[in-house]
Coordinates of C-alpha atoms and ligand atoms in Angstrom, one line a residue:
M22 CA 42.5 -52.5 -34.8
I23 CA 44.4 -52.9 -38.1
Y24 CA 43.4 -50.7 -41.0
R25 CA 44.1 -51.7 -44.6
S26 CA 43.9 -49.8 -48.0
T27 CA 40.8 -50.3 -50.1
F28 CA 43.2 -50.4 -53.1
N29 CA 45.8 -52.8 -51.8
P30 CA 45.0 -54.9 -48.7
K31 CA 48.7 -55.5 -48.1
V32 CA 49.1 -51.8 -47.1
R33 CA 48.3 -51.9 -43.4
A34 CA 48.4 -49.5 -40.4
N35 CA 47.3 -49.2 -36.8
F36 CA 44.9 -46.4 -35.8
E37 CA 47.6 -43.9 -35.0
E38 CA 49.4 -44.5 -38.3
A39 CA 46.2 -44.3 -40.3
V40 CA 45.3 -41.0 -38.6
F41 CA 48.7 -39.5 -39.4
L42 CA 49.0 -40.8 -42.9
G43 CA 45.5 -39.9 -43.9
L44 CA 45.7 -41.9 -47.1
P45 CA 47.3 -45.3 -47.4
D46 CA 48.3 -45.0 -51.1
A47 CA 47.5 -43.0 -54.2
K48 CA 44.2 -44.8 -54.9
G49 CA 42.9 -46.2 -51.7
L50 CA 41.4 -45.2 -48.4
Y51 CA 41.8 -46.8 -45.0
M52 CA 39.3 -49.3 -43.9
P53 CA 39.2 -51.2 -40.6
E54 CA 40.2 -54.8 -41.3
H55 CA 36.9 -56.0 -39.8
I56 CA 33.8 -54.3 -38.4
P57 CA 33.2 -55.3 -34.9
E58 CA 29.6 -56.3 -33.9
L59 CA 28.4 -55.0 -30.7
P60 CA 26.9 -57.5 -28.2
S61 CA 23.1 -57.8 -28.0
G62 CA 23.2 -56.4 -24.4
F63 CA 24.4 -53.1 -25.8
F64 CA 21.4 -52.8 -28.0
N65 CA 18.9 -54.0 -25.3
E66 CA 20.1 -51.1 -23.1
L67 CA 20.6 -48.6 -25.9
G68 CA 17.6 -46.5 -24.7
Q69 CA 19.2 -46.0 -21.2
K70 CA 22.7 -45.1 -22.4
S71 CA 24.1 -41.6 -22.6
L72 CA 25.7 -40.1 -25.7
V73 CA 29.2 -40.3 -24.2
D74 CA 28.7 -44.0 -23.1
I75 CA 27.5 -44.9 -26.6
A76 CA 30.5 -43.1 -28.1
Y77 CA 32.9 -45.0 -25.9
S78 CA 31.5 -48.4 -26.6
V79 CA 31.2 -47.8 -30.4
L80 CA 34.7 -46.3 -30.8
Q81 CA 36.7 -48.4 -28.4
P82 CA 37.4 -51.3 -30.8
Y83 CA 38.5 -49.0 -33.5
V84 CA 41.3 -47.3 -31.5
E85 CA 42.3 -50.4 -29.6
G86 CA 46.1 -50.6 -29.3
S87 CA 46.6 -46.8 -30.0
I88 CA 44.5 -45.0 -27.3
D89 CA 44.0 -46.4 -23.8
A90 CA 40.5 -46.6 -22.3
E91 CA 40.8 -43.7 -19.9
S92 CA 42.2 -41.4 -22.6
L93 CA 39.4 -42.4 -25.0
K94 CA 36.8 -41.6 -22.3
D95 CA 38.3 -38.1 -21.9
I96 CA 38.4 -37.6 -25.6
V97 CA 34.8 -38.5 -26.3
L98 CA 33.6 -36.5 -23.3
D99 CA 35.4 -33.5 -24.5
T100 CA 34.3 -34.1 -28.2
L101 CA 30.6 -34.5 -27.5
S102 CA 30.2 -31.5 -25.3
F103 CA 27.0 -30.3 -27.0
P104 CA 23.5 -31.9 -27.4
I105 CA 22.4 -33.9 -30.5
P106 CA 18.6 -33.8 -30.1
L107 CA 16.1 -35.7 -32.2
T108 CA 13.2 -33.4 -33.0
P109 CA 10.0 -34.3 -34.7
I110 CA 9.1 -32.3 -37.9
H111 CA 5.9 -34.3 -38.2
D112 CA 4.5 -37.8 -37.6
H113 CA 6.8 -39.7 -39.9
V114 CA 9.9 -37.5 -40.1
L115 CA 12.3 -36.7 -37.3
S116 CA 15.3 -34.4 -37.5
L117 CA 18.6 -35.4 -35.9
E118 CA 20.0 -32.0 -35.2
L119 CA 23.7 -32.2 -35.6
F120 CA 24.3 -28.5 -35.6
H121 CA 24.6 -27.6 -31.9
G122 CA 28.4 -27.7 -31.9
P123 CA 30.7 -24.7 -32.0
T124 CA 30.6 -24.2 -35.8
L125 CA 26.9 -25.2 -36.1
A126 CA 27.6 -28.2 -38.4
F127 CA 27.8 -32.0 -38.0
K128 CA 31.4 -31.8 -38.9
D129 CA 32.2 -30.6 -35.4
V130 CA 31.8 -34.2 -34.2
G131 CA 34.5 -35.7 -36.4
A132 CA 36.7 -32.6 -36.3
R133 CA 36.7 -32.3 -32.5
F134 CA 37.5 -36.0 -32.1
L135 CA 40.3 -35.9 -34.7
A136 CA 41.8 -32.8 -33.0
R137 CA 41.7 -34.4 -29.6
A138 CA 43.1 -37.7 -30.9
L139 CA 46.0 -35.9 -32.7
G140 CA 46.6 -33.7 -29.7
Y141 CA 46.9 -36.9 -27.6
F142 CA 49.4 -38.5 -30.1
A143 CA 51.3 -35.2 -30.5
A144 CA 51.7 -34.8 -26.7
E145 CA 53.0 -38.4 -26.4
K146 CA 55.6 -37.8 -29.1
N147 CA 56.2 -34.1 -28.6
N148 CA 56.2 -33.6 -32.4
E149 CA 55.0 -30.6 -34.5
T150 CA 52.2 -31.7 -36.9
T151 CA 50.6 -29.9 -39.9
V152 CA 47.0 -30.6 -40.7
L153 CA 46.0 -30.0 -44.3
V154 CA 42.3 -29.7 -45.1
A155 CA 40.4 -29.0 -48.3
T156 CA 36.9 -27.8 -47.7
S157 CA 33.8 -26.9 -49.7
G158 CA 32.6 -25.0 -46.6
D159 CA 31.9 -26.7 -43.4
T160 CA 34.9 -29.0 -42.9
G161 CA 37.3 -26.1 -42.8
S162 CA 35.5 -24.2 -40.1
A163 CA 34.9 -27.2 -38.0
V164 CA 38.5 -28.3 -38.3
A165 CA 39.8 -24.8 -37.7
H166 CA 37.8 -24.5 -34.5
G167 CA 38.5 -28.0 -33.4
F168 CA 42.2 -27.4 -33.5
F169 CA 42.3 -23.7 -32.5
E170 CA 45.2 -23.3 -30.1
V171 CA 46.0 -27.0 -29.8
P172 CA 49.7 -27.1 -29.0
N173 CA 52.1 -28.6 -31.6
V174 CA 49.5 -28.6 -34.4
K175 CA 49.3 -26.1 -37.3
V176 CA 46.2 -26.2 -39.6
V177 CA 46.2 -25.1 -43.3
V178 CA 42.7 -24.9 -44.7
L179 CA 42.0 -24.5 -48.4
Y180 CA 38.7 -23.4 -49.7
P181 CA 37.4 -22.4 -53.2
K182 CA 37.3 -18.6 -53.7
G183 CA 33.8 -17.2 -53.8
K184 CA 32.2 -20.6 -53.3
V185 CA 31.7 -20.6 -49.5
S186 CA 29.3 -18.3 -47.6
D187 CA 30.6 -15.2 -45.9
F188 CA 29.8 -16.8 -42.6
Q189 CA 31.7 -20.0 -43.4
R190 CA 34.7 -18.0 -44.7
K191 CA 34.9 -15.9 -41.6
Q192 CA 34.8 -19.0 -39.4
M193 CA 38.0 -20.1 -41.1
T194 CA 39.8 -16.8 -41.6
T195 CA 39.2 -14.9 -38.4
L196 CA 40.9 -17.3 -35.9
G197 CA 44.6 -16.7 -36.9
K198 CA 47.3 -18.1 -34.5
N199 CA 47.8 -21.8 -35.6
I200 CA 45.1 -21.6 -38.3
Q201 CA 46.1 -20.5 -41.8
A202 CA 43.3 -20.1 -44.4
I203 CA 44.2 -20.2 -48.1
E204 CA 41.7 -19.1 -50.8
I205 CA 42.1 -21.1 -54.0
D206 CA 41.1 -19.7 -57.4
G207 CA 39.1 -22.8 -58.4
V208 CA 36.5 -25.3 -57.2
F209 CA 36.5 -27.7 -54.2
D210 CA 38.0 -30.5 -56.3
D211 CA 41.0 -28.3 -57.0
C212 CA 41.5 -27.8 -53.3
Q213 CA 41.1 -31.5 -52.6
N214 CA 43.6 -32.3 -55.4
L215 CA 46.2 -30.0 -53.9
V216 CA 45.9 -31.7 -50.5
K217 CA 46.0 -35.2 -52.1
Q218 CA 49.2 -34.2 -54.1
A219 CA 50.8 -32.8 -51.0
F220 CA 50.4 -36.1 -49.2
L221 CA 52.0 -38.0 -52.1
D222 CA 54.9 -35.5 -52.4
T223 CA 58.2 -37.0 -51.2
D224 CA 59.9 -33.7 -50.3
L225 CA 56.9 -32.6 -48.2
R226 CA 56.6 -36.0 -46.5
E227 CA 60.3 -36.0 -45.6
S228 CA 60.3 -32.5 -44.1
K229 CA 56.9 -32.3 -42.4
T230 CA 54.6 -34.4 -40.4
L231 CA 51.5 -33.9 -42.5
T232 CA 48.1 -35.2 -41.8
S233 CA 44.6 -34.7 -43.4
A234 CA 41.4 -33.7 -41.8
N235 CA 38.9 -34.4 -44.5
S236 CA 36.2 -37.1 -44.1
I237 CA 38.8 -39.5 -45.5
N238 CA 40.7 -39.5 -42.2
V239 CA 39.6 -42.4 -40.1
A240 CA 39.5 -40.2 -37.0
R241 CA 37.0 -37.8 -38.6
F242 CA 35.0 -40.4 -40.2
L243 CA 34.5 -43.1 -37.5
P244 CA 33.1 -40.9 -34.7
Q245 CA 30.2 -40.0 -37.0
M246 CA 28.9 -43.5 -36.4
V247 CA 28.0 -42.5 -32.8
Y248 CA 25.0 -40.4 -33.5
Y249 CA 23.2 -43.0 -35.6
F250 CA 23.2 -45.2 -32.4
W251 CA 22.2 -42.1 -30.4
A252 CA 19.2 -41.4 -32.7
I253 CA 17.9 -44.9 -32.1
S254 CA 18.6 -44.5 -28.4
Q255 CA 16.4 -41.4 -28.4
I256 CA 13.6 -43.2 -30.3
Q257 CA 13.6 -46.0 -27.6
R258 CA 13.6 -43.4 -24.8
N259 CA 11.3 -40.7 -26.2
Y260 CA 9.3 -42.0 -29.1
P261 CA 8.0 -45.5 -28.1
E262 CA 5.3 -45.2 -30.7
H263 CA 8.1 -45.4 -33.4
K264 CA 10.0 -48.3 -31.8
L265 CA 8.7 -50.9 -34.2
S266 CA 8.6 -48.7 -37.4
P267 CA 11.0 -49.6 -40.1
T268 CA 13.5 -46.8 -39.8
Y269 CA 15.5 -45.1 -42.5
F270 CA 18.2 -42.5 -42.2
T271 CA 18.1 -39.8 -44.9
V272 CA 21.6 -38.3 -45.2
P273 CA 22.4 -35.2 -47.2
S274 CA 25.6 -36.4 -48.9
G275 CA 28.6 -34.7 -50.5
N276 CA 31.8 -36.6 -50.0
Y277 CA 29.7 -39.6 -48.5
G278 CA 31.6 -39.8 -45.2
N279 CA 28.6 -39.2 -43.1
I280 CA 26.5 -41.9 -44.7
T281 CA 29.4 -44.3 -44.8
A282 CA 29.6 -44.0 -41.0
G283 CA 25.9 -44.9 -40.9
L284 CA 26.6 -48.0 -42.9
F285 CA 29.3 -49.0 -40.4
A286 CA 26.8 -48.5 -37.6
H287 CA 24.4 -50.8 -39.4
R288 CA 27.2 -53.4 -39.8
M289 CA 27.9 -53.2 -36.1
G290 CA 24.4 -54.4 -35.5
L291 CA 22.2 -51.2 -35.4
D292 CA 18.7 -52.4 -36.4
I293 CA 17.6 -50.1 -39.2
Q294 CA 15.9 -50.7 -42.5
G295 CA 18.0 -48.6 -44.9
F296 CA 19.6 -45.4 -45.9
I297 CA 18.7 -42.7 -48.4
A298 CA 21.6 -40.7 -49.9
A299 CA 20.1 -37.4 -50.7
T300 CA 22.1 -35.2 -53.2
N301 CA 21.9 -32.0 -55.0
S302 CA 22.8 -31.7 -58.7
N303 CA 26.1 -33.4 -58.0
D304 CA 24.6 -36.8 -58.8
S305 CA 27.5 -39.2 -59.5
F306 CA 26.2 -41.5 -56.7
P307 CA 22.6 -41.9 -57.7
K308 CA 23.7 -42.4 -61.3
Y309 CA 26.1 -45.1 -60.0
L310 CA 23.3 -46.9 -58.2
E311 CA 21.2 -46.7 -61.3
S312 CA 23.7 -47.9 -63.9
G313 CA 26.1 -49.9 -61.8
N314 CA 29.0 -47.9 -63.2
Y315 CA 30.7 -45.1 -61.3
F316 CA 31.8 -42.0 -63.1
A317 CA 33.4 -39.0 -61.4
Q318 CA 31.9 -35.7 -62.6
P319 CA 33.1 -32.1 -62.4
S320 CA 31.5 -30.5 -59.3
V321 CA 28.5 -28.1 -59.9
A322 CA 27.8 -25.1 -57.6
T323 CA 24.4 -25.3 -55.8
L324 CA 22.7 -23.7 -52.8
S325 CA 23.6 -26.7 -50.6
N326 CA 27.2 -26.0 -51.3
A327 CA 28.8 -28.2 -48.6
M328 CA 27.7 -31.1 -50.9
D329 CA 29.1 -29.8 -54.1
V330 CA 31.4 -32.8 -54.7
G331 CA 31.7 -34.3 -58.1
D332 CA 33.9 -37.3 -57.2
P333 CA 33.0 -38.3 -53.6
S334 CA 36.0 -40.1 -52.0
N335 CA 34.0 -42.3 -49.7
V336 CA 32.3 -44.2 -52.6
R337 CA 35.4 -46.4 -52.5
R338 CA 34.7 -47.2 -48.9
I339 CA 31.1 -48.0 -49.7
Q340 CA 32.1 -50.3 -52.6
D341 CA 34.6 -52.0 -50.3
L342 CA 32.1 -52.5 -47.5
F343 CA 29.8 -54.3 -50.0
S344 CA 32.6 -56.2 -51.8
H345 CA 31.9 -54.2 -54.9
D346 CA 28.5 -55.9 -55.3
I347 CA 26.1 -53.3 -56.6
Q348 CA 23.0 -55.4 -55.8
S349 CA 23.9 -55.5 -52.1
I350 CA 24.5 -51.8 -52.1
R351 CA 21.1 -51.2 -53.6
Q352 CA 19.5 -53.3 -50.9
V353 CA 20.7 -50.9 -48.2
I354 CA 21.0 -47.5 -50.0
Q355 CA 18.7 -45.6 -52.2
S356 CA 19.7 -42.3 -53.7
K357 CA 18.2 -39.4 -55.5
S358 CA 19.3 -35.9 -56.6
Y359 CA 17.3 -32.7 -56.1
T360 CA 17.5 -29.3 -57.7
D361 CA 18.0 -25.9 -56.0
I362 CA 14.3 -25.2 -56.6
Q363 CA 13.2 -28.3 -54.8
C364 CA 15.5 -27.4 -52.0
L365 CA 13.9 -23.9 -51.6
Q366 CA 10.4 -25.4 -51.9
A367 CA 11.2 -27.8 -49.0
I368 CA 12.5 -25.0 -46.8
E369 CA 9.4 -23.0 -47.5
E370 CA 6.9 -25.8 -47.2
V371 CA 8.3 -27.3 -44.0
F372 CA 8.4 -23.9 -42.3
K373 CA 4.9 -22.9 -43.3
T374 CA 3.3 -26.3 -42.6
H375 CA 5.3 -27.6 -39.6
K376 CA 7.1 -24.5 -38.2
Y377 CA 10.4 -26.2 -38.6
L378 CA 13.3 -24.4 -40.2
L379 CA 15.6 -26.5 -42.4
D380 CA 18.9 -25.5 -43.8
P381 CA 19.5 -26.1 -47.5
H382 CA 21.3 -29.5 -46.8
G383 CA 18.5 -30.7 -44.4
A384 CA 16.0 -29.6 -47.1
I385 CA 17.6 -31.9 -49.7
A386 CA 17.4 -34.7 -47.2
Y387 CA 13.8 -33.8 -46.4
N388 CA 12.9 -34.1 -50.1
A389 CA 14.4 -37.6 -50.2
C390 CA 12.0 -38.8 -47.5
E391 CA 9.7 -39.5 -50.4
L392 CA 11.7 -42.6 -51.0
V393 CA 10.8 -44.0 -47.6
P394 CA 7.8 -46.5 -47.6
K395 CA 4.5 -45.1 -46.2
N396 CA 4.8 -47.2 -43.0
G397 CA 8.4 -46.2 -42.5
L398 CA 10.0 -43.6 -40.2
S399 CA 12.5 -41.2 -41.7
I400 CA 15.3 -39.7 -39.6
I401 CA 16.9 -36.8 -41.6
L402 CA 20.3 -35.8 -40.6
E403 CA 20.1 -32.0 -40.2
T404 CA 23.8 -31.3 -40.9
A405 CA 23.9 -27.5 -40.4
H406 CA 22.2 -24.7 -38.6
P407 CA 20.1 -22.5 -41.0
I408 CA 22.0 -19.4 -39.9
K409 CA 25.0 -20.7 -41.8
F410 CA 22.9 -20.3 -45.0
K411 CA 21.0 -17.3 -43.9
E412 CA 20.9 -15.7 -47.4
V413 CA 19.5 -18.9 -49.0
V414 CA 16.9 -19.5 -46.2
E415 CA 15.8 -15.9 -46.0
S416 CA 15.3 -15.8 -49.8
V417 CA 12.1 -17.8 -49.2
I418 CA 11.3 -17.0 -45.5
P419 CA 12.3 -13.4 -44.8
D420 CA 13.8 -12.7 -41.3
A421 CA 13.3 -16.3 -40.3
V422 CA 16.7 -17.0 -38.8
P423 CA 17.8 -15.6 -35.5
M424 CA 21.5 -16.0 -34.5
P425 CA 21.9 -18.8 -31.9
S426 CA 22.7 -17.3 -28.5
H427 CA 26.0 -19.2 -28.0
I428 CA 27.5 -17.8 -31.2
S429 CA 29.2 -14.5 -30.8
A430 CA 29.4 -11.9 -33.5
Q431 CA 32.2 -12.6 -36.0
S432 CA 35.3 -10.5 -36.2
D433 CA 36.0 -8.5 -39.4
H434 CA 39.7 -9.2 -39.3
E435 CA 40.5 -12.0 -41.7
F436 CA 43.8 -13.8 -41.9
K437 CA 43.9 -15.4 -45.4
I438 CA 46.2 -15.7 -48.4
S439 CA 45.2 -16.4 -52.1
M440 CA 46.7 -18.9 -54.5
T441 CA 45.9 -20.6 -57.8
S442 CA 45.4 -24.3 -58.1
D443 CA 49.0 -24.8 -59.2
F444 CA 50.7 -27.4 -57.0
D445 CA 54.2 -26.1 -57.1
S446 CA 53.3 -22.8 -55.5
F447 CA 51.3 -24.5 -52.8
K448 CA 54.2 -26.8 -52.1
E449 CA 56.6 -23.9 -52.0
Y450 CA 54.4 -22.2 -49.5
L451 CA 54.2 -25.3 -47.3
L452 CA 58.0 -25.8 -47.4
S453 CA 58.9 -22.2 -46.5
N454 CA 56.0 -21.1 -44.2
V455 CA 54.7 -24.0 -42.3
Ligands
PLP511 C1 29.9 -31.7 -45.4 C2 28.5 -31.5 -45.3 C3 27.6 -32.4 -45.9 C4 28.1 -33.6 -46.6 O1 28.6 -34.6 -45.8 P1 29.5 -35.8 -46.4 O2 30.0 -36.5 -45.2 O3 30.7 -35.1 -47.1 O4 28.7 -36.5 -47.3 C5 26.2 -32.2 -45.7 N1 25.8 -31.1 -45.1 C6 26.6 -30.2 -44.6 C7 26.0 -29.0 -43.9 C8 28.0 -30.4 -44.6 O5 28.8 -29.5 -44.1

């Protein structure tokens, strides 16, 4: 597969190059040159396929030429080592539970795939690689865990000071070894800017093999397609009554990587009716759908903080996918923003009425099911386990959240350093310490 820049189609790379470079140029993101359609036989048998078989078929064309078939099988088997069940909340809303991985968030899927793909390339070349990642919470912990103790790879994770939960912070700071956490005095966009600048810096590029791990990286972003197919596979297998319902995926969106992966799945032939991009007060995308003009906004802190992104990178991939035609985007995606109060109300109502515990991100998605037509079926993407946002969830439902049994108590020993959002000192740190 060849990847090209959304900004300049002449900038091209194969999968391996796109993974290492992260960004093609200062303004673009990598896009596959074409989106392969899966054969009808694949869809006819979707209900009998395993998660790992689906992952292999879906991802194979995207890594062709860079990862051989046997290695890809090993990578997906190892990546998807946890269940992704589809659980009913009530008759018309099902929850795709993406939080059963090691860091209890959907980002485990992409982060584990990326870590294993990079590990595969690093082993082939025997070359030290530094992964830079900016996070508003969940990316950092998923990436840190995905890469922990992977030989030849060092991870530097930047997060905004005071803007991630204690639980999230500890997931990034207590590992140590090849994982360095840096606390930035600023917001998520400052962290993201530092990472973007590092990739464009000639000195750094000459002296280090740098790569990104944000949802902009093709190896993070593409594997997220898999569970959209897996959700429909589970409908065919376990919920025959819903087989013919027009189905909508409701995706709690921050940097819009997750929903973009869903749009790719749709292009590959997955038969679904549409998508709802559910957002918190960071509403540049719903405003864009409404007005047709995209404006970045400063990010705003909310209770669903993994989605506090004012200028979502993947909007460029969405625009590219639809050839910048706002009308065609509107035919497939609807979007709406919800307040913290609406988020808390959904957590409370769904727990009291349906005995299902949502996390704040899933709660934003649940709210947005109101946009699905009455005869439609909503699949919300439940992107994090409620324990990750214990303080928020327990503010409306006291003592509701037990610790999942496979998660051990967190250590108190944190390895982290603090910095401002000044690029020169970050660069200095990377040159001398990494
Ligand atoms: C990252 C994250 C999101 C947003 O996903 P994007 O791909 O950035 O849109 C939603 N929920 C949770 C829990 C997250 O960690």
